[in-house]
PDB file of C-alpha atoms in Angstrom:
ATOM      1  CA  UNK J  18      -4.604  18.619   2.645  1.00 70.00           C
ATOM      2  CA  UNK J  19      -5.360  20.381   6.068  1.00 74.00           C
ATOM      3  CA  UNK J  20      -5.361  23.712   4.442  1.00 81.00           C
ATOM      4  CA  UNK J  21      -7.809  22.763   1.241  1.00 83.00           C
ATOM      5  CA  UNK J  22     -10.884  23.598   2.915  1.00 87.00           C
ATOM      6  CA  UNK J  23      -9.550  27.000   4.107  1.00 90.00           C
ATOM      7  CA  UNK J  24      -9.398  28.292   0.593  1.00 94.00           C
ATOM      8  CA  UNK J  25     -10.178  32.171   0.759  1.00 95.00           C
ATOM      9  CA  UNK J  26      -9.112  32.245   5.005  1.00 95.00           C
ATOM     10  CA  UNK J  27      -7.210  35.156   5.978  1.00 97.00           C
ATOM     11  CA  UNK J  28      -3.914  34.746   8.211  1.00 96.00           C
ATOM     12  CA  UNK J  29      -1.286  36.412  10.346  1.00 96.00           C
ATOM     13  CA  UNK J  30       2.193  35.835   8.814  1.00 97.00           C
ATOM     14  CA  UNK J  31       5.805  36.271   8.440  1.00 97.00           C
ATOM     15  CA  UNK J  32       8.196  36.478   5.609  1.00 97.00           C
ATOM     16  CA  UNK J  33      10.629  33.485   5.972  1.00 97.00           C
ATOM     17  CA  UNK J  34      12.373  34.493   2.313  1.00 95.00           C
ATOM     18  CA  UNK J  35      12.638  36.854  -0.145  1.00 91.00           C
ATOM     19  CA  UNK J  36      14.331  36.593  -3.745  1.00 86.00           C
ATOM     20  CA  UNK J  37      14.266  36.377  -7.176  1.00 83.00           C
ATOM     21  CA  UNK J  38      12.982  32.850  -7.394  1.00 83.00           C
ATOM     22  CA  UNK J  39      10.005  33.867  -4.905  1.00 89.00           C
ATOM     23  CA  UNK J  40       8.773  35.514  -1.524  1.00 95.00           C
ATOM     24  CA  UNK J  41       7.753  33.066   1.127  1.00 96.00           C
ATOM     25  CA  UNK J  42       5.376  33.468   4.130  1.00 97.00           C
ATOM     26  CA  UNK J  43       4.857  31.207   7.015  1.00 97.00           C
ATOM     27  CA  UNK J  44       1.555  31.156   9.160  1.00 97.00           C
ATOM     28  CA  UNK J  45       1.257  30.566  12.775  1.00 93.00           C
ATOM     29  CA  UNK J  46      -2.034  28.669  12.633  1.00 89.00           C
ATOM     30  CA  UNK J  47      -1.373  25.801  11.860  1.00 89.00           C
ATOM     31  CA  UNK J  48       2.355  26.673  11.290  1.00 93.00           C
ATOM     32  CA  UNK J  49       2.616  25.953   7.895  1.00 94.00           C
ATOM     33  CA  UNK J  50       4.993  27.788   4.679  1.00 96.00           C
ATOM     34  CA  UNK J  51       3.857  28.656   1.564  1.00 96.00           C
ATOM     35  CA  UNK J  52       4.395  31.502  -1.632  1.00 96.00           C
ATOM     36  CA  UNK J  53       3.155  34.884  -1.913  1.00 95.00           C
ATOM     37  CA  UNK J  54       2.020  35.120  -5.472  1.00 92.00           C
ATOM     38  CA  UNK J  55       0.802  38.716  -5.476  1.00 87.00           C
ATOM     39  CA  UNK J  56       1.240  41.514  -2.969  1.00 86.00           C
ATOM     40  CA  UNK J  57       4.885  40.370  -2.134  1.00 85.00           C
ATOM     41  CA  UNK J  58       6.184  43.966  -3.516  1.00 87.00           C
ATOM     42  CA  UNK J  59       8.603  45.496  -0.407  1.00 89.00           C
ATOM     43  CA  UNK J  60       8.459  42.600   1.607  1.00 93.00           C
ATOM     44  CA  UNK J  61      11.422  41.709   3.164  1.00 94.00           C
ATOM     45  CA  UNK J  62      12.304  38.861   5.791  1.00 96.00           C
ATOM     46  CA  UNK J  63      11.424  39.248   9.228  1.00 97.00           C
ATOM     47  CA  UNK J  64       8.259  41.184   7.795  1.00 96.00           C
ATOM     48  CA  UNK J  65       4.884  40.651   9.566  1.00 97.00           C
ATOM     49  CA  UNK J  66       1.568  40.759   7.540  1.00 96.00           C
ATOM     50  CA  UNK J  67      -2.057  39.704   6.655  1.00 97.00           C
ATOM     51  CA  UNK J  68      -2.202  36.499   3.648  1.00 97.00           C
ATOM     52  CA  UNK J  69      -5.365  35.241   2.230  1.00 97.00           C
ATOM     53  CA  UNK J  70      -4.780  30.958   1.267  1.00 96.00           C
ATOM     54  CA  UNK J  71      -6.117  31.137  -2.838  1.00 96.00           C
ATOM     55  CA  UNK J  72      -4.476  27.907  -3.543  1.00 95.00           C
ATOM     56  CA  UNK J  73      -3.217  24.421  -2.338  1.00 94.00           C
ATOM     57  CA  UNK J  74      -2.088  21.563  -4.655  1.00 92.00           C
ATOM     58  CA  UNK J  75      -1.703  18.318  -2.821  1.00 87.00           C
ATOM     59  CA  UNK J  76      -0.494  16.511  -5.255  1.00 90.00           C
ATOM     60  CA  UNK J  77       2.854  18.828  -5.602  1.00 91.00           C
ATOM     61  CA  UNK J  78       2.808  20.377  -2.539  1.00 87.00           C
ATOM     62  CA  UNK J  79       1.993  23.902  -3.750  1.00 92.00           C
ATOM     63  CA  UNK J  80       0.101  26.423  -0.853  1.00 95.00           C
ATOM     64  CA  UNK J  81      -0.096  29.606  -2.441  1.00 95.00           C
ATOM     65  CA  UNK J  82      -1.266  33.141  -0.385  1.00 96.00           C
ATOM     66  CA  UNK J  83      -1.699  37.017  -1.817  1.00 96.00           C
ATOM     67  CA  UNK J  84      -1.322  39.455   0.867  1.00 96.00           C
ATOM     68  CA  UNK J  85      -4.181  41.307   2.354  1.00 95.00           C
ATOM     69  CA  UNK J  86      -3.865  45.132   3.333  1.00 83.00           C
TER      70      UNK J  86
END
């Protein structure tokens, strides 16, 4: 809910997991973890990078980024 009216905010991140299943970014402010659905191509953990928030379900707990070059 914090992050719904940040829709389309850009943020400094860090990739806390990358597999199969999914690539996962955590921001610093607030300090929050969510998937990269598109620009997660040669990310690997420990990776530092730019995210744009294009999505956050409440309901099921979804925050969803794309990474920003």
């Amino acid at each position: 809910m914090l992050l719904s009216p940040r829709i389309g905010n850009v943020f400094d991140a860090i990739c806390t997991g990358a597999a199969e299943k999914g690539t996962w970014v955590r921001i610093f402010q607030p300090p929050i973890e969510g998937r990269l659905l598109h620009g997660y191509e040669g990310i690997d953990v420990g990776n530092r990078l730019k995210v744009k928030l294009v999505h956050v379900d409440v309901n099921q707990g979804f925050i969803d980024f794309e990474r920003v070059h």
